Amino acid sequence: VGTTSVEKSEVISSLLHEQGIPHNLLNAKPENVEREAEIVAQAGRAGAVTIATNMAGRGTDIILGGNSDYMARLKVREVLLPRLVRPEEGHRPPVPLQREASTGFAATASPAKAPSEARAVSRLYPCELSSDTDEALGSVARELVSLWGDRSLTVLELEDRISSAGEKAPSDDSGIMQLRDVIGRIRADYDSVITTEQSQVRDNGGLHVIGTERHESRRVDNQLRGRAGRQGDPGSTRFFLSLEDNLLRIFGGDRVAGLMNAFRVEEDMPIESGMLTRSLEGAQKKVETYYYDIRKQVFEYDEVMNNQRRAVYAERRRVLEGRDLKRQVLGYGERTMDDIVEAYVNPELPTEEWDLTHLTNKVKEFVYLLQDLQPEQLAGLAMEELKAFLHEQLRIAYDLKEAEIEQLRSGLMREAERFFILQQIDNLWREHLQSMDALRESVGLRGYGQKDPLIEYKNEGYDMFLEMMTQVRRNVIYSMFMFQPQPAPVDEAVV
């Protein structure tokens, strides 16, 4: 029985308890998740009822008649757990049982109708073990206690060894081989019953899947349908819907309800109609398209940040690997000089009208070693010549700074370059991420101005990224020239 949510699976479970129908419940609750494989292994037994959310227990085939291999492992685990597992403080090792009756709608039901613990235990395994097999299991349990130690394993270690014994891989551990032998004998006992039960289930039509509600996605409905008819087994599926289900209520349920009222159809009368099925599939397609568009838009927004992230991390990786740090800093400086020239020089004006005084002052702010630079030295130079001259002056000043720093300690200049570049990238990138988040939250309002929010986000995000990289370059150049390391203090001799 498939449901669309944990809450609805609990409601159906309570209703079945009221009717005294033994069943298993499989949903995302921790107490049920721990027994997921056990529940799925028994779901193919004759008369077994399993309630599950549509996606629970996926990836495991439901074997008609039950999974004898898993039941054999479960039996071995049940016997070995109290003997080999080290008990935790305040913890009692769990014994797999069928789900007991819970409260809820069943609180007022008659206790006689609820499945008893004895009935639940009797349904756990297909039959009692033969006396020879039971004796062999007890003997192996005692042997393993002497081999592996009395209650010296954890639960995970025990389950790992049982799993190894259940497979056919060669092993040097004599305990694993003994365990493998007894698991095979238990499986043979169970197979004798399960084979008959499997034929009975097949004759009755195999696994029948009941859907209680259509999911918003057809893929999830198909996941539920795919439980039946696996590996060539027979099976069938059927969905029971209500006009009050969310999907029908949102997409055309009122119209169908109006028709029922007009024809005075009883409330509990079932309706089977191809038109209803087609309208449901159409509704599901609309919902899927809606969510697809949302995911596509989120991806496109994320792709903007992903491209910027790749560029920043590539720059940071190059710095961490220490490749050509000096050339990188000089490149920052040359770009900064170009920005200063383009800000203070208008190529459309004659050279006599260029504001060379402010230009030289701005250069001195970044490179204090160029204090002797005068506007007269720049007079008469074209724009490209001006850039080339400032590049040359920057390199000379940087060589002087490097010689000054290297006198204190060899290699200190490279360490300073790495430190300042990483510091500026990290600080400004964090601020940029916050600015981009704020932009993403606010850019949606531009849709009211007949503008595409995604295009606006890309354009403004790109401009903000270029501004951030410009700030990185300028801050690194300023910091490198202002860097004044203090010489290490000389310890005075103690008399």
XYZ file of C-alpha atoms in Angstrom:
495
model
C 0.000 0.000 0.000
C 1.703 3.200 -1.157
C 1.176 6.639 0.381
C 2.524 10.074 -0.500
C 3.634 11.090 3.006
C 4.680 9.688 6.382
C 1.603 11.153 8.088
C -0.818 9.412 5.714
C 1.006 6.100 6.101
C 0.527 6.400 9.885
C -3.202 7.092 9.411
C -3.687 4.019 7.195
C -1.673 1.920 9.669
C -3.994 3.006 12.480
C -7.061 2.143 10.400
C -5.706 -1.350 9.685
C -5.013 -1.847 13.383
C -8.640 -1.018 14.073
C -9.622 -3.853 11.733
C -7.052 -6.222 13.311
C -5.079 -6.695 10.093
C -1.406 -7.573 10.772
C 0.923 -5.430 8.682
C 4.323 -3.776 8.488
C 4.904 -0.032 8.230
C 7.858 1.318 6.251
C 8.483 5.055 6.214
C 11.194 7.562 7.062
C 10.841 7.234 10.839
C 14.067 5.894 12.429
C 12.423 2.890 14.114
C 11.087 1.777 10.708
C 14.202 2.595 8.687
C 16.264 0.195 10.842
C 13.962 -2.672 9.750
C 13.727 -1.613 6.101
C 15.488 -4.664 4.618
C 13.586 -7.026 6.919
C 10.217 -5.544 5.977
C 10.983 -5.661 2.243
C 12.196 -9.287 2.573
C 8.814 -10.311 4.005
C 6.624 -8.158 1.758
C 6.247 -10.998 -0.784
C 4.911 -13.537 1.741
C 1.397 -14.886 1.274
C -1.072 -12.609 3.043
C 1.600 -10.036 3.976
C 0.452 -6.405 4.069
C 3.066 -3.642 3.874
C 2.326 0.077 4.087
C 5.089 2.265 2.665
C 5.686 5.739 1.358
C 6.091 5.665 -2.413
C 9.898 5.919 -2.392
C 10.680 3.833 0.731
C 12.627 0.599 0.345
C 13.612 1.379 -3.247
C 16.405 -0.605 -4.860
C 15.356 -3.942 -3.324
C 13.305 -6.520 -5.214
C 10.303 -7.954 -3.372
C 10.644 -11.729 -3.846
C 7.360 -13.602 -3.996
C 7.001 -16.017 -1.101
C 9.658 -14.197 0.917
C 13.437 -13.907 0.815
C 14.806 -17.092 2.378
C 18.405 -15.879 2.230
C 17.687 -12.757 4.235
C 15.445 -14.622 6.698
C 18.261 -17.137 7.305
C 20.672 -14.281 8.060
C 18.049 -12.690 10.290
C 17.655 -15.938 12.257
C 21.419 -16.224 12.747
C 21.619 -12.601 13.829
C 18.831 -13.108 16.342
C 20.695 -16.055 17.947
C 24.187 -14.526 17.900
C 23.317 -10.970 18.904
C 22.943 -11.551 22.679
C 26.002 -13.845 22.770
C 28.582 -11.968 20.713
C 27.632 -8.278 20.814
C 29.053 -6.086 23.519
C 26.077 -4.450 25.299
C 26.108 -0.680 25.434
C 25.265 1.132 28.616
C 21.497 1.502 28.907
C 21.000 -0.189 25.529
C 19.161 -3.448 24.871
C 20.051 -5.114 21.548
C 16.985 -5.015 19.278
C 15.170 -8.202 18.322
C 13.421 -7.876 14.930
C 9.675 -8.284 15.326
C 6.613 -7.379 13.369
C 5.357 -3.901 14.099
C 3.178 -3.783 17.208
C -0.120 -1.992 17.401
C 0.277 1.730 17.996
C -2.071 4.184 19.497
C -3.939 6.781 17.479
C -7.235 5.805 15.876
C -6.769 2.308 17.301
C -6.859 3.541 20.917
C -10.564 2.776 21.186
C -10.417 -0.510 19.286
C -11.002 -3.820 21.009
C -7.733 -5.358 22.296
C -8.806 -8.752 20.969
C -8.668 -7.456 17.398
C -5.093 -6.176 17.580
C -2.457 -8.653 16.392
C -0.764 -10.223 19.401
C 2.996 -10.473 19.863
C 2.792 -14.268 19.452
C 1.091 -13.849 16.069
C 3.719 -11.326 15.018
C 6.586 -13.677 15.984
C 4.970 -16.614 14.232
C 4.774 -14.597 10.994
C 8.426 -13.535 11.147
C 9.808 -16.827 9.772
C 8.022 -19.245 7.431
C 8.527 -22.288 9.699
C 10.295 -23.673 12.743
C 13.808 -25.008 12.168
C 14.299 -28.771 12.097
C 15.864 -30.290 15.205
C 19.147 -31.033 13.386
C 19.430 -27.481 12.041
C 18.497 -25.961 15.394
C 21.122 -28.089 17.138
C 23.735 -27.121 14.507
C 22.923 -23.427 14.997
C 23.365 -23.732 18.761
C 26.657 -25.575 18.317
C 28.006 -22.941 15.906
C 26.930 -20.172 18.299
C 28.927 -21.777 21.144
C 31.926 -22.294 18.850
C 31.868 -18.666 17.708
C 31.777 -17.456 21.331
C 35.033 -19.344 21.976
C 36.543 -18.128 18.663
C 35.526 -14.447 18.656
C 35.032 -13.888 22.396
C 32.016 -13.594 24.663
C 30.148 -10.360 23.840
C 33.260 -8.733 22.383
C 31.940 -7.470 19.008
C 29.962 -4.409 18.028
C 26.671 -4.743 16.140
C 28.294 -3.510 12.916
C 31.147 -6.037 13.216
C 28.687 -8.900 13.733
C 26.525 -7.828 10.784
C 29.612 -7.516 8.596
C 30.675 -11.105 9.458
C 27.160 -12.450 8.870
C 27.129 -10.654 5.510
C 30.500 -12.221 4.596
C 29.203 -15.655 5.604
C 26.090 -15.182 3.443
C 28.229 -14.658 0.344
C 30.387 -17.142 -1.566
C 33.721 -15.334 -1.380
C 36.612 -17.463 0.008
C 37.601 -16.801 3.620
C 40.420 -17.939 5.920
C 38.278 -17.438 9.033
C 37.000 -20.817 10.239
C 34.164 -19.048 12.094
C 32.929 -17.474 8.834
C 32.979 -20.871 7.109
C 31.005 -22.525 9.950
C 28.521 -19.658 9.849
C 28.197 -20.020 6.069
C 27.386 -23.693 6.445
C 24.663 -23.157 9.063
C 23.118 -20.280 7.053
C 22.873 -22.670 4.098
C 21.101 -25.284 6.239
C 18.631 -22.706 7.617
C 17.975 -21.446 4.091
C 17.255 -24.990 2.924
C 14.702 -25.442 5.749
C 12.977 -22.181 4.826
C 13.090 -22.877 1.073
C 11.028 -26.026 1.527
C 8.159 -23.865 2.811
C 8.794 -20.750 0.756
C 8.732 -22.682 -2.534
C 5.173 -23.797 -1.788
C 4.215 -20.329 -0.629
C 5.748 -18.823 -3.743
C 3.580 -21.019 -5.963
C 0.529 -20.004 -3.941
C 1.353 -16.295 -4.321
C 1.943 -16.702 -8.047
C -1.377 -18.515 -8.507
C -3.143 -15.688 -6.681
C -1.733 -13.079 -9.059
C 1.538 -12.148 -7.360
C 2.219 -8.862 -5.570
C -0.652 -6.385 -5.680
C 0.229 -2.714 -5.222
C -2.421 -0.264 -4.025
C -1.836 3.447 -4.462
C -3.829 5.668 -2.116
C -3.103 8.956 -3.874
C -1.435 10.262 -7.028
C 1.887 11.991 -6.410
C 2.692 15.302 -8.073
C 5.322 13.517 -10.146
C 4.490 10.634 -12.463
C 7.992 9.293 -11.854
C 7.157 8.581 -8.200
C 3.887 6.874 -9.206
C 5.830 4.692 -11.644
C 8.323 3.893 -8.882
C 5.408 2.527 -6.825
C 3.911 0.643 -9.787
C 7.300 -0.918 -10.475
C 7.179 -2.842 -7.172
C 4.920 -5.390 -8.827
C 5.865 -7.610 -11.760
C 9.614 -7.625 -11.122
C 11.947 -10.118 -12.817
C 9.078 -11.714 -14.742
C 6.907 -12.266 -11.636
C 3.147 -11.693 -11.934
C 1.722 -8.613 -10.288
C -0.856 -5.844 -10.516
C -1.381 -2.253 -9.404
C -4.422 -0.093 -8.749
C -4.807 3.480 -7.549
C -7.731 4.617 -5.401
C -8.222 8.380 -5.472
C -10.509 10.866 -3.812
C -11.868 14.140 -5.163
C -10.443 15.687 -1.987
C -6.865 14.701 -2.862
C -4.558 17.686 -3.328
C -3.875 17.011 -6.989
C -7.564 16.694 -7.905
C -8.596 19.539 -5.646
C -6.155 21.934 -7.306
C -6.688 20.747 -10.894
C -10.329 20.298 -11.727
C -11.718 18.351 -8.790
C -14.529 20.890 -8.298
C -15.750 20.317 -11.857
C -15.998 16.553 -11.341
C -17.665 17.067 -7.943
C -20.224 19.358 -9.609
C -21.043 16.670 -12.178
C -21.503 14.106 -9.400
C -23.871 16.404 -7.569
C -25.810 17.103 -10.761
C -26.318 13.368 -11.428
C -26.888 12.696 -7.713
C -24.114 10.117 -7.506
C -23.595 8.587 -4.067
C -20.517 9.812 -2.231
C -18.998 6.317 -1.883
C -19.698 5.226 -5.463
C -16.445 4.542 -7.376
C -15.878 6.357 -10.667
C -13.772 4.785 -13.424
C -13.278 7.046 -16.405
C -10.611 7.479 -19.064
C -11.361 11.194 -19.064
C -10.539 11.389 -15.350
C -7.280 9.485 -15.865
C -6.258 11.769 -18.723
C -7.076 14.899 -16.729
C -4.986 13.549 -13.855
C -2.015 12.913 -16.127
C -2.442 16.394 -17.580
C -2.422 17.855 -14.060
C 0.722 15.919 -13.225
C 2.393 17.204 -16.398
C 1.549 20.782 -15.408
C 3.019 20.288 -11.927
C 6.149 18.636 -13.340
C 6.602 21.481 -15.840
C 6.181 24.020 -13.055
C 8.824 22.390 -10.869
C 11.119 21.845 -13.851
C 11.005 25.558 -14.653
C 11.830 26.368 -11.027
C 14.792 23.967 -11.018
C 15.994 25.318 -14.360
C 15.859 28.895 -13.086
C 17.704 27.973 -9.870
C 20.361 26.216 -11.960
C 20.821 29.263 -14.200
C 21.214 31.539 -11.177
C 23.679 29.099 -9.626
C 25.616 28.858 -12.874
C 26.427 32.587 -12.668
C 27.996 32.094 -9.246
C 29.674 28.869 -10.347
C 31.514 30.601 -13.198
C 32.724 33.334 -10.844
C 33.719 30.736 -8.246
C 35.816 28.837 -10.798
C 37.677 32.028 -11.776
C 38.407 32.999 -8.152
C 39.487 29.499 -7.122
C 41.768 29.198 -10.168
C 43.470 32.459 -9.152
C 43.742 31.293 -5.562
C 45.135 27.905 -6.595
C 47.825 29.591 -8.676
C 48.874 31.660 -5.656
C 48.913 28.650 -3.306
C 51.157 26.748 -5.719
C 53.509 29.769 -5.774
C 53.749 30.042 -9.555
C 55.301 33.377 -10.723
C 54.060 35.412 -7.758
C 56.224 38.396 -8.652
C 54.942 38.456 -12.226
C 51.378 38.219 -10.917
C 51.836 41.175 -8.551
C 53.510 43.214 -11.296
C 50.554 42.360 -13.546
C 48.234 43.702 -10.824
C 50.333 46.866 -10.700
C 50.319 47.382 -14.450
C 46.526 46.967 -14.579
C 46.242 49.486 -11.735
C 48.441 51.979 -13.594
C 46.296 51.521 -16.710
C 43.143 52.193 -14.658
C 44.676 55.410 -13.263
C 45.693 56.636 -16.734
C 42.249 55.902 -18.196
C 40.567 57.673 -15.267
C 42.576 60.927 -15.539
C 43.378 61.097 -19.251
C 40.829 61.804 -21.963
C 42.312 60.764 -25.339
C 39.864 63.037 -27.168
C 41.433 66.132 -25.553
C 44.833 67.563 -26.504
C 47.731 66.482 -24.268
C 48.073 70.015 -22.839
C 44.659 69.694 -21.175
C 45.343 66.323 -19.467
C 45.198 66.397 -15.664
C 48.723 65.040 -15.108
C 49.013 66.543 -11.609
C 46.147 64.485 -10.186
C 47.401 61.469 -12.136
C 50.861 61.610 -10.530
C 49.340 62.155 -7.086
C 47.183 59.061 -7.506
C 50.207 57.007 -8.642
C 52.124 58.149 -5.536
C 49.239 56.988 -3.310
C 49.786 53.448 -4.505
C 53.581 53.528 -4.967
C 55.181 55.770 -2.346
C 58.666 55.043 -3.792
C 57.720 57.219 -6.796
C 57.593 60.419 -4.736
C 60.061 62.046 -7.148
C 57.690 61.572 -10.078
C 56.680 64.960 -11.512
C 53.951 65.892 -14.024
C 56.641 67.445 -16.275
C 58.145 63.999 -16.839
C 54.853 62.860 -18.351
C 54.251 65.882 -20.549
C 54.207 65.233 -24.274
C 53.675 61.471 -23.957
C 50.829 59.802 -25.805
C 48.401 57.638 -23.861
C 50.092 54.298 -24.678
C 53.542 55.837 -24.064
C 52.262 57.121 -20.719
C 51.146 53.625 -19.706
C 54.476 52.095 -20.804
C 56.424 54.724 -18.846
C 54.427 54.093 -15.640
C 54.859 50.312 -16.103
C 58.635 50.792 -16.266
C 58.624 53.065 -13.191
C 56.520 50.502 -11.309
C 58.987 47.669 -12.077
C 61.940 49.765 -10.928
C 60.152 50.705 -7.700
C 59.158 47.082 -7.077
C 62.756 45.886 -7.570
C 63.911 48.488 -5.033
C 61.233 47.344 -2.570
C 62.211 43.702 -3.064
C 65.886 44.449 -2.445
C 64.940 46.287 0.751
C 62.809 43.397 2.032
C 65.232 40.640 1.022
C 67.961 42.259 3.130
C 65.976 41.287 6.242
C 65.414 37.654 5.243
C 65.740 35.792 1.987
C 62.368 34.691 0.532
C 60.358 37.128 2.675
C 59.099 39.014 -0.399
C 57.530 35.854 -1.902
C 55.846 35.052 1.421
C 54.454 38.590 1.621
C 53.113 38.365 -1.944
C 51.323 35.082 -1.196
C 49.916 36.391 2.104
C 48.551 39.687 0.747
C 46.995 38.143 -2.391
C 45.256 35.381 -0.406
C 44.115 37.831 2.257
C 42.517 40.194 -0.251
C 40.917 37.405 -2.320
C 39.408 35.744 0.774
C 38.065 38.942 2.357
C 36.644 40.488 -0.800
C 35.205 37.155 -2.043
C 33.237 36.751 1.206
C 31.846 40.263 0.850
C 31.057 39.599 -2.812
C 29.064 36.444 -1.935
C 26.935 38.433 0.514
C 26.364 41.145 -2.110
C 25.352 38.554 -4.702
C 22.864 36.985 -2.259
C 21.332 40.404 -1.620
C 21.154 41.058 -5.379
C 19.470 37.696 -6.000
C 16.787 38.439 -3.406
C 16.016 41.875 -4.802
C 16.419 41.374 -8.557
C 13.052 39.599 -8.864
C 11.259 42.925 -8.379
C 12.648 44.148 -11.705
C 10.185 41.870 -13.435
C 7.572 44.556 -12.677
C 9.640 46.887 -14.865
C 9.373 44.521 -17.846
C 12.979 43.369 -17.355
C 14.200 39.774 -17.209
C 15.482 39.260 -13.622
C 17.984 36.612 -14.756
C 19.554 38.899 -17.380
C 19.717 41.721 -14.830
C 21.312 39.362 -12.312
C 23.933 38.214 -14.809
C 24.816 41.767 -15.901
C 25.020 43.269 -12.437
C 26.753 40.198 -11.042
C 29.400 40.444 -13.749
C 29.959 44.135 -13.035
C 30.246 43.420 -9.291
C 32.734 40.637 -9.992
C 34.938 42.906 -12.121
C 34.794 45.534 -9.367
C 35.847 42.933 -6.789
C 38.838 41.787 -8.870
C 39.858 45.414 -9.402
C 39.779 45.981 -5.641
C 41.916 42.861 -5.136
C 44.563 44.191 -7.527
C 44.647 47.680 -6.039
C 44.709 46.499 -2.428
C 47.538 44.043 -3.125
C 49.712 46.701 -4.806
C 49.083 49.222 -2.022
C 49.814 46.615 0.668
C 53.020 45.396 -0.999
C 54.549 48.857 -1.172
C 53.371 49.840 2.337
C 54.725 46.572 3.766
C 57.419 47.405 6.349
C 58.569 44.322 8.251
C 60.210 44.884 11.599
C 63.606 43.252 12.128
C 63.648 40.495 14.727
C 64.774 41.854 18.150
C 68.241 40.785 19.220
C 68.206 39.080 22.639
C 70.413 40.940 25.107
C 73.075 38.853 26.806
C 72.241 38.133 30.422
C 75.191 38.841 32.741
